[in-house]
mmCIF file of C-alpha atoms in Angstrom:
data_model
loop_
_atom_site.group_PDB
_atom_site.id
_atom_site.type_symbol
_atom_site.label_atom_id
_atom_site.label_comp_id
_atom_site.label_asym_id
_atom_site.label_seq_id
_atom_site.Cartn_x
_atom_site.Cartn_y
_atom_site.Cartn_z
ATOM 1 C CA UNK A 8 -38.236 6.254 -47.494
ATOM 2 C CA UNK A 9 -37.650 7.617 -50.986
ATOM 3 C CA UNK A 10 -36.454 5.073 -53.530
ATOM 4 C CA UNK A 11 -35.372 5.844 -57.067
ATOM 5 C CA UNK A 12 -35.396 3.182 -59.771
ATOM 6 C CA UNK A 13 -33.936 3.424 -63.246
ATOM 7 C CA UNK A 14 -34.910 1.127 -66.084
ATOM 8 C CA UNK A 15 -33.221 -0.310 -68.049
ATOM 9 C CA UNK A 16 -29.927 -0.900 -66.229
ATOM 10 C CA UNK A 17 -28.134 -1.027 -69.564
ATOM 11 C CA UNK A 18 -29.038 -0.080 -73.118
ATOM 12 C CA UNK A 19 -27.220 -0.518 -76.402
ATOM 13 C CA UNK A 20 -28.424 1.298 -79.521
ATOM 14 C CA UNK A 21 -27.059 2.062 -82.983
ATOM 15 C CA UNK A 22 -25.985 5.593 -83.737
ATOM 16 C CA UNK A 23 -28.785 7.897 -84.845
ATOM 17 C CA UNK A 24 -31.568 6.299 -82.838
ATOM 18 C CA UNK A 25 -33.820 8.281 -80.544
ATOM 19 C CA UNK A 26 -34.021 6.743 -77.087
ATOM 20 C CA UNK A 27 -35.761 7.112 -73.745
ATOM 21 C CA UNK A 28 -34.347 6.455 -70.283
ATOM 22 C CA UNK A 29 -36.771 5.964 -67.439
ATOM 23 C CA UNK A 30 -36.685 6.987 -63.794
ATOM 24 C CA UNK A 31 -39.320 6.348 -61.147
ATOM 25 C CA UNK A 32 -39.514 7.470 -57.527
ATOM 26 C CA UNK A 33 -41.738 6.332 -54.671
ATOM 27 C CA UNK A 34 -42.453 9.614 -52.844
ATOM 28 C CA UNK A 35 -43.916 12.420 -54.949
ATOM 29 C CA UNK A 36 -43.022 15.089 -52.368
ATOM 30 C CA UNK A 37 -39.905 16.332 -54.125
ATOM 31 C CA UNK A 38 -38.242 19.700 -54.657
ATOM 32 C CA UNK A 39 -36.744 18.730 -57.961
ATOM 33 C CA UNK A 40 -35.315 15.962 -60.099
ATOM 34 C CA UNK A 41 -31.954 15.991 -61.831
ATOM 35 C CA UNK A 42 -30.407 13.948 -64.582
ATOM 36 C CA UNK A 43 -26.638 13.482 -64.460
ATOM 37 C CA UNK A 44 -24.134 11.954 -66.828
ATOM 38 C CA UNK A 45 -21.164 9.940 -65.558
ATOM 39 C CA UNK A 46 -18.302 8.919 -67.810
ATOM 40 C CA UNK A 47 -16.089 5.970 -66.776
ATOM 41 C CA UNK A 48 -13.657 6.988 -64.055
ATOM 42 C CA UNK A 49 -15.053 10.491 -63.933
ATOM 43 C CA UNK A 50 -17.359 12.560 -61.769
ATOM 44 C CA UNK A 51 -20.965 13.488 -62.419
ATOM 45 C CA UNK A 52 -22.058 16.224 -64.774
ATOM 46 C CA UNK A 53 -25.505 17.755 -64.344
ATOM 47 C CA UNK A 54 -27.526 17.601 -67.549
ATOM 48 C CA UNK A 55 -30.975 18.865 -66.637
ATOM 49 C CA UNK A 56 -32.726 19.957 -63.449
ATOM 50 C CA UNK A 57 -36.524 20.016 -63.324
ATOM 51 C CA UNK A 58 -38.165 21.855 -60.446
ATOM 52 C CA UNK A 59 -41.269 20.254 -58.962
ATOM 53 C CA UNK A 60 -43.478 22.928 -60.545
ATOM 54 C CA UNK A 61 -42.120 22.224 -64.034
ATOM 55 C CA UNK A 62 -43.127 19.548 -66.517
ATOM 56 C CA UNK A 63 -40.024 19.431 -68.687
ATOM 57 C CA UNK A 64 -36.626 20.876 -69.473
ATOM 58 C CA UNK A 65 -34.691 20.847 -72.729
ATOM 59 C CA UNK A 66 -31.034 21.223 -73.548
ATOM 60 C CA UNK A 67 -29.925 20.590 -77.096
ATOM 61 C CA UNK A 68 -30.771 17.004 -78.025
ATOM 62 C CA UNK A 69 -31.888 16.216 -74.478
ATOM 63 C CA UNK A 70 -35.400 16.550 -73.122
ATOM 64 C CA UNK A 71 -36.402 15.564 -69.608
ATOM 65 C CA UNK A 72 -39.977 15.319 -68.435
ATOM 66 C CA UNK A 73 -41.418 15.072 -64.953
ATOM 67 C CA UNK A 74 -44.770 13.656 -63.852
ATOM 68 C CA UNK A 75 -44.677 14.168 -60.117
ATOM 69 C CA UNK A 76 -48.079 12.656 -59.418
ATOM 70 C CA UNK A 77 -47.133 9.349 -60.989
ATOM 71 C CA UNK A 78 -43.555 9.440 -59.720
ATOM 72 C CA UNK A 79 -41.945 9.249 -63.139
ATOM 73 C CA UNK A 80 -39.383 11.059 -65.240
ATOM 74 C CA UNK A 81 -37.992 10.325 -68.674
ATOM 75 C CA UNK A 82 -34.844 11.493 -70.402
ATOM 76 C CA UNK A 83 -35.220 11.598 -74.162
ATOM 77 C CA UNK A 84 -32.063 11.683 -76.270
ATOM 78 C CA UNK A 85 -32.571 12.538 -79.920
ATOM 79 C CA UNK A 86 -30.315 11.338 -82.722
ATOM 80 C CA UNK A 87 -27.920 9.496 -80.411
ATOM 81 C CA UNK A 88 -24.159 9.675 -81.022
ATOM 82 C CA UNK A 89 -21.249 7.500 -79.838
ATOM 83 C CA UNK A 90 -20.214 10.410 -77.608
ATOM 84 C CA UNK A 91 -23.457 9.960 -75.671
ATOM 85 C CA UNK A 92 -22.133 6.646 -74.330
ATOM 86 C CA UNK A 93 -22.036 6.999 -70.542
ATOM 87 C CA UNK A 94 -24.005 6.126 -67.429
ATOM 88 C CA UNK A 95 -27.036 8.338 -66.831
ATOM 89 C CA UNK A 96 -28.145 8.898 -63.258
ATOM 90 C CA UNK A 97 -31.439 10.238 -62.008
ATOM 91 C CA UNK A 98 -31.623 11.922 -58.582
ATOM 92 C CA UNK A 99 -34.463 13.466 -56.597
ATOM 93 C CA UNK A 100 -34.328 15.959 -53.772
ATOM 94 C CA UNK A 101 -37.109 15.553 -51.251
ATOM 95 C CA UNK A 102 -38.438 17.566 -48.351
ATOM 96 C CA UNK A 103 -36.865 17.131 -44.942
ATOM 97 C CA UNK A 104 -33.975 14.866 -44.162
ATOM 98 C CA UNK A 105 -30.375 15.893 -44.694
ATOM 99 C CA UNK A 106 -30.005 19.162 -46.536
ATOM 100 C CA UNK A 107 -28.847 18.516 -50.046
ATOM 101 C CA UNK A 108 -29.667 14.872 -49.691
ATOM 102 C CA UNK A 109 -30.070 13.829 -53.273
ATOM 103 C CA UNK A 110 -31.458 10.300 -53.605
ATOM 104 C CA UNK A 111 -29.881 8.636 -56.610
ATOM 105 C CA UNK A 112 -30.958 5.792 -58.823
ATOM 106 C CA UNK A 113 -28.434 3.147 -59.808
ATOM 107 C CA UNK A 114 -28.156 4.473 -63.330
ATOM 108 C CA UNK A 115 -28.620 3.344 -66.898
ATOM 109 C CA UNK A 116 -25.451 2.479 -68.796
ATOM 110 C CA UNK A 117 -25.877 3.617 -72.387
ATOM 111 C CA UNK A 118 -23.762 2.397 -75.257
ATOM 112 C CA UNK A 119 -24.220 4.012 -78.670
ATOM 113 C CA UNK A 120 -22.547 1.993 -81.419
ATOM 114 C CA UNK A 121 -21.205 3.627 -84.588
ATOM 115 C CA UNK B 22 -11.745 27.597 -62.944
ATOM 116 C CA UNK B 23 -10.888 24.048 -61.901
ATOM 117 C CA UNK B 24 -14.307 23.524 -60.285
ATOM 118 C CA UNK B 25 -14.199 20.780 -57.657
ATOM 119 C CA UNK B 26 -10.879 18.980 -57.200
ATOM 120 C CA UNK B 27 -10.163 15.875 -55.141
ATOM 121 C CA UNK B 28 -6.947 14.244 -53.970
ATOM 122 C CA UNK B 29 -5.782 11.558 -54.156
ATOM 123 C CA UNK B 30 -7.313 9.989 -57.274
ATOM 124 C CA UNK B 31 -6.652 6.468 -56.041
ATOM 125 C CA UNK B 32 -5.549 4.964 -52.726
ATOM 126 C CA UNK B 33 -4.962 1.490 -51.330
ATOM 127 C CA UNK B 34 -5.153 1.051 -47.556
ATOM 128 C CA UNK B 35 -4.807 -1.849 -45.192
ATOM 129 C CA UNK B 36 -7.541 -2.506 -42.655
ATOM 130 C CA UNK B 37 -7.065 -0.236 -39.640
ATOM 131 C CA UNK B 38 -5.063 2.434 -41.433
ATOM 132 C CA UNK B 39 -6.257 6.011 -41.483
ATOM 133 C CA UNK B 40 -6.354 8.562 -44.247
ATOM 134 C CA UNK B 41 -7.871 11.887 -45.219
ATOM 135 C CA UNK B 42 -9.535 12.605 -48.545
ATOM 136 C CA UNK B 43 -9.161 16.186 -49.651
ATOM 137 C CA UNK B 44 -11.659 18.293 -51.570
ATOM 138 C CA UNK B 45 -11.462 21.891 -52.726
ATOM 139 C CA UNK B 46 -13.709 24.111 -54.831
ATOM 140 C CA UNK B 47 -12.916 27.432 -56.469
ATOM 141 C CA UNK B 48 -16.477 28.536 -57.221
ATOM 142 C CA UNK B 49 -17.003 30.414 -53.933
ATOM 143 C CA UNK B 50 -19.765 27.968 -53.019
ATOM 144 C CA UNK B 51 -21.134 27.888 -49.503
ATOM 145 C CA UNK B 52 -22.229 24.252 -49.326
ATOM 146 C CA UNK B 53 -20.138 21.140 -49.773
ATOM 147 C CA UNK B 54 -20.951 17.399 -49.667
ATOM 148 C CA UNK B 55 -19.310 13.992 -49.498
ATOM 149 C CA UNK B 56 -20.903 10.983 -51.236
ATOM 150 C CA UNK B 57 -19.856 7.396 -51.704
ATOM 151 C CA UNK B 58 -20.719 5.319 -54.755
ATOM 152 C CA UNK B 59 -20.874 1.548 -54.513
ATOM 153 C CA UNK B 60 -21.743 -0.929 -57.273
ATOM 154 C CA UNK B 61 -25.452 -1.634 -57.308
ATOM 155 C CA UNK B 62 -26.142 0.974 -54.591
ATOM 156 C CA UNK B 63 -26.109 4.380 -56.235
ATOM 157 C CA UNK B 64 -24.577 7.430 -54.566
ATOM 158 C CA UNK B 65 -25.252 8.002 -50.872
ATOM 159 C CA UNK B 66 -24.590 11.128 -48.807
ATOM 160 C CA UNK B 67 -22.002 10.712 -46.030
ATOM 161 C CA UNK B 68 -21.692 14.242 -44.608
ATOM 162 C CA UNK B 69 -22.416 17.744 -45.746
ATOM 163 C CA UNK B 70 -21.463 21.277 -44.764
ATOM 164 C CA UNK B 71 -24.120 23.921 -45.320
ATOM 165 C CA UNK B 72 -21.634 26.723 -44.740
ATOM 166 C CA UNK B 73 -18.163 27.346 -43.381
ATOM 167 C CA UNK B 74 -18.004 26.194 -39.775
ATOM 168 C CA UNK B 75 -20.944 23.780 -39.930
ATOM 169 C CA UNK B 76 -21.140 20.062 -40.688
ATOM 170 C CA UNK B 77 -23.988 17.561 -40.500
ATOM 171 C CA UNK B 78 -24.466 13.833 -40.957
ATOM 172 C CA UNK B 79 -25.963 12.396 -44.077
ATOM 173 C CA UNK B 80 -27.342 8.956 -44.757
ATOM 174 C CA UNK B 81 -24.194 6.869 -44.049
ATOM 175 C CA UNK B 82 -21.861 8.762 -41.634
ATOM 176 C CA UNK B 83 -20.582 5.869 -39.509
ATOM 177 C CA UNK B 84 -16.807 5.395 -39.698
ATOM 178 C CA UNK B 85 -16.144 8.873 -41.085
ATOM 179 C CA UNK B 86 -15.341 12.340 -39.822
ATOM 180 C CA UNK B 87 -15.252 15.611 -41.728
ATOM 181 C CA UNK B 88 -13.669 19.025 -41.407
ATOM 182 C CA UNK B 89 -14.722 22.202 -43.168
ATOM 183 C CA UNK B 90 -11.290 23.806 -43.078
ATOM 184 C CA UNK B 91 -12.398 27.023 -44.759
ATOM 185 C CA UNK B 92 -14.890 28.038 -47.414
ATOM 186 C CA UNK B 93 -12.905 26.259 -50.149
ATOM 187 C CA UNK B 94 -11.947 23.000 -48.492
ATOM 188 C CA UNK B 95 -13.899 20.067 -47.049
ATOM 189 C CA UNK B 96 -12.012 16.939 -45.976
ATOM 190 C CA UNK B 97 -13.224 13.428 -45.187
ATOM 191 C CA UNK B 98 -11.282 11.301 -42.707
ATOM 192 C CA UNK B 99 -11.325 7.557 -42.198
ATOM 193 C CA UNK B 100 -9.857 6.920 -38.745
ATOM 194 C CA UNK B 101 -9.647 3.127 -39.009
ATOM 195 C CA UNK B 102 -10.386 1.907 -42.502
ATOM 196 C CA UNK B 103 -12.485 -1.220 -43.031
ATOM 197 C CA UNK B 104 -13.002 -3.293 -46.210
ATOM 198 C CA UNK B 105 -16.631 -2.102 -46.220
ATOM 199 C CA UNK B 106 -15.314 1.397 -46.930
ATOM 200 C CA UNK B 107 -13.930 0.312 -50.287
ATOM 201 C CA UNK B 108 -15.788 2.655 -52.599
ATOM 202 C CA UNK B 109 -15.543 5.655 -54.881
ATOM 203 C CA UNK B 110 -15.849 8.905 -52.958
ATOM 204 C CA UNK B 111 -17.223 12.045 -54.563
ATOM 205 C CA UNK B 112 -17.119 15.563 -53.237
ATOM 206 C CA UNK B 113 -19.674 18.092 -54.470
ATOM 207 C CA UNK B 114 -20.529 21.727 -53.890
ATOM 208 C CA UNK B 115 -23.455 24.067 -54.446
ATOM 209 C CA UNK B 116 -23.755 27.824 -54.264
ATOM 210 C CA UNK B 117 -26.086 28.315 -51.318
ATOM 211 C CA UNK B 118 -27.214 24.806 -50.444
ATOM 212 C CA UNK B 119 -30.733 25.643 -51.541
ATOM 213 C CA UNK B 120 -33.073 22.903 -52.647
ATOM 214 C CA UNK B 121 -33.379 24.192 -56.201
ATOM 215 C CA UNK B 122 -29.635 24.357 -56.888
ATOM 216 C CA UNK B 123 -27.437 22.087 -58.953
ATOM 217 C CA UNK B 124 -24.558 20.331 -57.216
ATOM 218 C CA UNK B 125 -21.186 20.251 -58.954
ATOM 219 C CA UNK B 126 -19.156 17.086 -58.519
ATOM 220 C CA UNK B 127 -15.443 16.365 -58.405
ATOM 221 C CA UNK B 128 -13.779 13.505 -60.331
ATOM 222 C CA UNK B 129 -13.787 11.121 -57.367
ATOM 223 C CA UNK B 130 -11.295 9.224 -55.199
ATOM 224 C CA UNK B 131 -11.159 5.457 -55.650
ATOM 225 C CA UNK B 132 -10.373 3.770 -52.328
ATOM 226 C CA UNK B 133 -9.510 0.109 -51.881
ATOM 227 C CA UNK B 134 -9.248 -1.237 -48.335
ATOM 228 C CA UNK B 135 -7.573 -4.629 -48.061
#
Protein backbone atom coordinates (compact mmCIF):
# COMPACT_ATOMS: atom_id res chain seq x y z
CA UNK A 1 0.00 0.00 0.00
CA UNK A 2 1.35 3.40 -1.00
CA UNK A 3 2.37 5.64 1.88
CA UNK A 4 3.46 9.25 1.58
CA UNK A 5 5.55 10.91 4.27
CA UNK A 6 6.41 14.58 4.58
CA UNK A 7 9.26 15.89 6.67
CA UNK A 8 9.35 18.15 8.59
CA UNK A 9 5.80 18.41 9.93
CA UNK A 10 6.37 22.08 10.67
CA UNK A 11 9.00 24.62 9.69
CA UNK A 12 9.59 28.21 10.73
CA UNK A 13 12.04 30.40 8.82
CA UNK A 14 12.86 34.10 8.59
CA UNK A 15 11.82 35.97 5.50
CA UNK A 16 14.25 35.74 2.60
CA UNK A 17 15.55 32.26 3.33
CA UNK A 18 15.61 29.52 0.73
CA UNK A 19 14.02 26.33 2.00
CA UNK A 20 13.35 22.73 1.04
CA UNK A 21 10.32 20.60 1.88
CA UNK A 22 10.64 16.86 1.59
CA UNK A 23 8.24 14.16 0.46
CA UNK A 24 8.88 10.43 0.27
CA UNK A 25 6.69 7.61 -1.04
CA UNK A 26 6.97 3.85 -0.65
CA UNK A 27 5.86 2.59 -4.08
CA UNK A 28 7.73 4.00 -7.07
CA UNK A 29 5.02 2.93 -9.54
CA UNK A 30 3.38 6.32 -9.85
CA UNK A 31 1.77 8.32 -12.64
CA UNK A 32 2.71 11.64 -11.16
CA UNK A 33 3.35 13.64 -8.02
CA UNK A 34 1.72 16.93 -7.10
CA UNK A 35 2.49 19.62 -4.60
CA UNK A 36 -0.46 21.55 -3.18
CA UNK A 37 -0.76 24.57 -0.95
CA UNK A 38 -3.48 24.83 1.71
CA UNK A 39 -4.22 28.05 3.54
CA UNK A 40 -6.03 27.90 6.91
CA UNK A 41 -9.73 27.26 6.43
CA UNK A 42 -9.35 27.04 2.68
CA UNK A 43 -9.18 24.39 -0.01
CA UNK A 44 -6.13 23.08 -1.81
CA UNK A 45 -4.38 24.88 -4.63
CA UNK A 46 -2.20 22.90 -7.01
CA UNK A 47 1.30 24.32 -7.24
CA UNK A 48 3.25 21.89 -9.39
CA UNK A 49 2.55 18.55 -11.05
CA UNK A 50 5.46 16.33 -12.10
CA UNK A 51 4.72 13.44 -14.43
CA UNK A 52 6.58 10.20 -13.76
CA UNK A 53 8.77 10.75 -16.84
CA UNK A 54 9.88 14.19 -15.64
CA UNK A 55 12.62 15.13 -13.20
CA UNK A 56 11.48 18.59 -12.19
CA UNK A 57 9.00 21.40 -12.66
CA UNK A 58 9.40 25.11 -11.98
CA UNK A 59 6.94 27.88 -11.36
CA UNK A 60 8.27 31.25 -10.30
CA UNK A 61 10.14 30.85 -7.01
CA UNK A 62 9.07 27.21 -6.71
CA UNK A 63 10.98 24.21 -8.00
CA UNK A 64 9.88 20.63 -7.48
CA UNK A 65 12.05 17.64 -8.22
CA UNK A 66 11.17 13.98 -8.52
CA UNK A 67 13.42 10.94 -8.07
CA UNK A 68 11.06 8.08 -8.71
CA UNK A 69 13.60 5.32 -8.17
CA UNK A 70 14.39 6.50 -4.66
CA UNK A 71 10.81 7.49 -3.88
CA UNK A 72 11.59 11.12 -3.12
CA UNK A 73 10.47 14.59 -4.10
CA UNK A 74 11.54 18.00 -2.88
CA UNK A 75 9.86 21.37 -3.11
CA UNK A 76 12.35 24.22 -3.13
CA UNK A 77 11.09 27.70 -2.30
CA UNK A 78 13.48 30.52 -3.08
CA UNK A 79 13.58 33.82 -1.21
CA UNK A 80 10.67 32.95 1.08
CA UNK A 81 8.03 35.58 1.91
CA UNK A 82 5.44 35.84 4.70
CA UNK A 83 2.78 35.17 2.06
CA UNK A 84 4.28 31.71 1.56
CA UNK A 85 3.05 30.74 5.04
CA UNK A 86 0.68 27.80 4.55
CA UNK A 87 0.56 24.02 4.74
CA UNK A 88 2.19 22.26 1.79
CA UNK A 89 0.85 18.87 0.80
CA UNK A 90 2.47 16.27 -1.41
CA UNK A 91 0.29 13.72 -3.24
CA UNK A 92 1.07 10.82 -5.56
CA UNK A 93 -1.15 9.09 -8.06
CA UNK A 94 -0.37 5.42 -8.51
CA UNK A 95 -1.40 2.72 -10.93
CA UNK A 96 -4.57 0.76 -10.26
CA UNK A 97 -6.89 1.32 -7.36
CA UNK A 98 -9.60 3.96 -7.40
CA UNK A 99 -9.40 6.27 -10.37
CA UNK A 100 -8.13 9.63 -9.28
CA UNK A 101 -7.03 8.20 -5.99
CA UNK A 102 -4.41 10.66 -4.93
CA UNK A 103 -2.48 9.49 -1.86
CA UNK A 104 -1.65 12.48 0.29
CA UNK A 105 1.03 13.13 2.86
CA UNK A 106 0.10 14.83 6.11
CA UNK A 107 1.71 18.08 5.07
CA UNK A 108 4.39 20.49 6.20
CA UNK A 109 3.17 23.63 7.95
CA UNK A 110 5.41 26.50 6.90
CA UNK A 111 5.66 29.77 8.76
CA UNK A 112 7.73 32.57 7.25
CA UNK A 113 8.40 35.35 9.75
CA UNK A 114 8.91 38.96 8.67
CA UNK B 1 -15.66 31.33 -13.01
CA UNK B 2 -16.30 30.29 -9.42
CA UNK B 3 -14.46 26.98 -9.87
CA UNK B 4 -15.60 24.40 -7.32
CA UNK B 5 -18.15 25.55 -4.74
CA UNK B 6 -19.36 23.70 -1.66
CA UNK B 7 -22.28 24.24 0.69
CA UNK B 8 -22.60 24.54 3.59
CA UNK B 9 -19.27 25.90 4.86
CA UNK B 10 -19.87 24.61 8.37
CA UNK B 11 -22.42 22.27 9.95
CA UNK B 12 -23.07 20.81 13.39
CA UNK B 13 -25.06 17.58 13.58
CA UNK B 14 -26.19 15.31 16.36
CA UNK B 15 -25.42 11.61 16.17
CA UNK B 16 -27.98 9.88 13.96
CA UNK B 17 -28.99 12.95 11.99
CA UNK B 18 -28.67 13.00 8.23
CA UNK B 19 -27.44 15.66 5.87
CA UNK B 20 -26.28 16.22 2.32
CA UNK B 21 -23.14 18.11 1.35
CA UNK B 22 -23.44 19.89 -1.96
CA UNK B 23 -20.73 20.44 -4.55
CA UNK B 24 -20.86 22.16 -7.91
CA UNK B 25 -18.25 23.02 -10.54
CA UNK B 26 -18.52 25.42 -13.46
CA UNK B 27 -15.48 24.24 -15.41
CA UNK B 28 -17.34 21.65 -17.51
CA UNK B 29 -15.26 18.90 -15.91
CA UNK B 30 -16.24 15.28 -16.35
CA UNK B 31 -14.81 13.84 -13.14
CA UNK B 32 -15.63 14.78 -9.57
CA UNK B 33 -14.37 13.53 -6.18
CA UNK B 34 -15.13 13.67 -2.47
CA UNK B 35 -12.31 13.61 0.10
CA UNK B 36 -12.20 13.90 3.85
CA UNK B 37 -9.34 15.48 5.77
CA UNK B 38 -8.68 14.49 9.36
CA UNK B 39 -5.92 15.76 11.66
CA UNK B 40 -2.85 13.58 11.38
CA UNK B 41 -4.38 11.50 8.56
CA UNK B 42 -4.06 13.48 5.35
CA UNK B 43 -6.81 13.57 2.73
CA UNK B 44 -8.55 10.32 1.83
CA UNK B 45 -10.86 9.62 -1.11
CA UNK B 46 -14.46 8.75 -0.17
CA UNK B 47 -16.19 8.44 -3.56
CA UNK B 48 -15.58 9.62 -7.07
CA UNK B 49 -17.56 10.02 -10.28
CA UNK B 50 -15.62 9.49 -13.49
CA UNK B 51 -18.43 10.94 -15.58
CA UNK B 52 -22.08 11.90 -15.35
CA UNK B 53 -24.12 8.86 -14.36
CA UNK B 54 -21.27 6.89 -12.79
CA UNK B 55 -19.99 6.69 -9.21
CA UNK B 56 -17.40 4.47 -7.55
CA UNK B 57 -16.08 3.86 -4.05
CA UNK B 58 -12.80 5.27 -2.91
CA UNK B 59 -10.68 4.40 0.08
CA UNK B 60 -13.20 5.19 2.88
CA UNK B 61 -16.80 4.91 1.54
CA UNK B 62 -18.53 3.36 4.57
CA UNK B 63 -21.31 5.54 6.01
CA UNK B 64 -21.65 7.69 2.89
CA UNK B 65 -23.66 7.77 -0.30
CA UNK B 66 -23.20 9.98 -3.35
CA UNK B 67 -25.26 11.25 -6.25
CA UNK B 68 -23.97 12.68 -9.50
CA UNK B 69 -27.02 14.83 -10.17
CA UNK B 70 -25.75 16.18 -13.48
CA UNK B 71 -22.41 17.12 -14.98
CA UNK B 72 -22.04 20.10 -12.62
CA UNK B 73 -23.17 18.68 -9.31
CA UNK B 74 -21.95 15.87 -7.05
CA UNK B 75 -23.49 15.47 -3.59
CA UNK B 76 -22.36 13.49 -0.56
CA UNK B 77 -24.96 12.17 1.88
CA UNK B 78 -24.54 11.03 5.46
CA UNK B 79 -27.62 8.95 6.29
CA UNK B 80 -26.93 8.56 10.02
CA UNK B 81 -24.07 10.73 11.17
CA UNK B 82 -21.54 9.39 13.67
CA UNK B 83 -18.88 11.28 15.68
CA UNK B 84 -16.23 9.48 13.59
CA UNK B 85 -17.49 11.45 10.59
CA UNK B 86 -16.41 14.73 12.15
CA UNK B 87 -14.01 16.00 9.52
CA UNK B 88 -13.41 18.54 6.80
CA UNK B 89 -14.89 17.44 3.49
CA UNK B 90 -13.44 18.56 0.18
CA UNK B 91 -14.95 18.21 -3.25
CA UNK B 92 -12.67 18.26 -6.29
CA UNK B 93 -13.00 18.00 -10.05
CA UNK B 94 -10.80 17.25 -13.04
CA UNK B 95 -11.36 17.65 -16.75
CA UNK B 96 -11.35 14.06 -17.96
CA UNK B 97 -10.33 12.06 -14.91
CA UNK B 98 -7.07 11.13 -16.58
CA UNK B 99 -4.07 10.20 -14.49
CA UNK B 100 -1.98 13.14 -15.64
CA UNK B 101 -4.55 15.82 -14.80
CA UNK B 102 -4.65 18.28 -11.95
CA UNK B 103 -7.62 18.16 -9.59
CA UNK B 104 -9.23 21.44 -8.56
CA UNK B 105 -10.51 21.62 -5.00
CA UNK B 106 -13.37 23.47 -3.35
CA UNK B 107 -13.02 25.42 -0.07
CA UNK B 108 -14.33 22.57 2.09
CA UNK B 109 -17.22 21.85 4.47
CA UNK B 110 -16.37 21.58 8.16
CA UNK B 111 -18.64 19.02 9.83
CA UNK B 112 -18.91 18.45 13.57
CA UNK B 113 -20.96 15.48 14.77
CA UNK B 114 -21.82 15.56 18.46
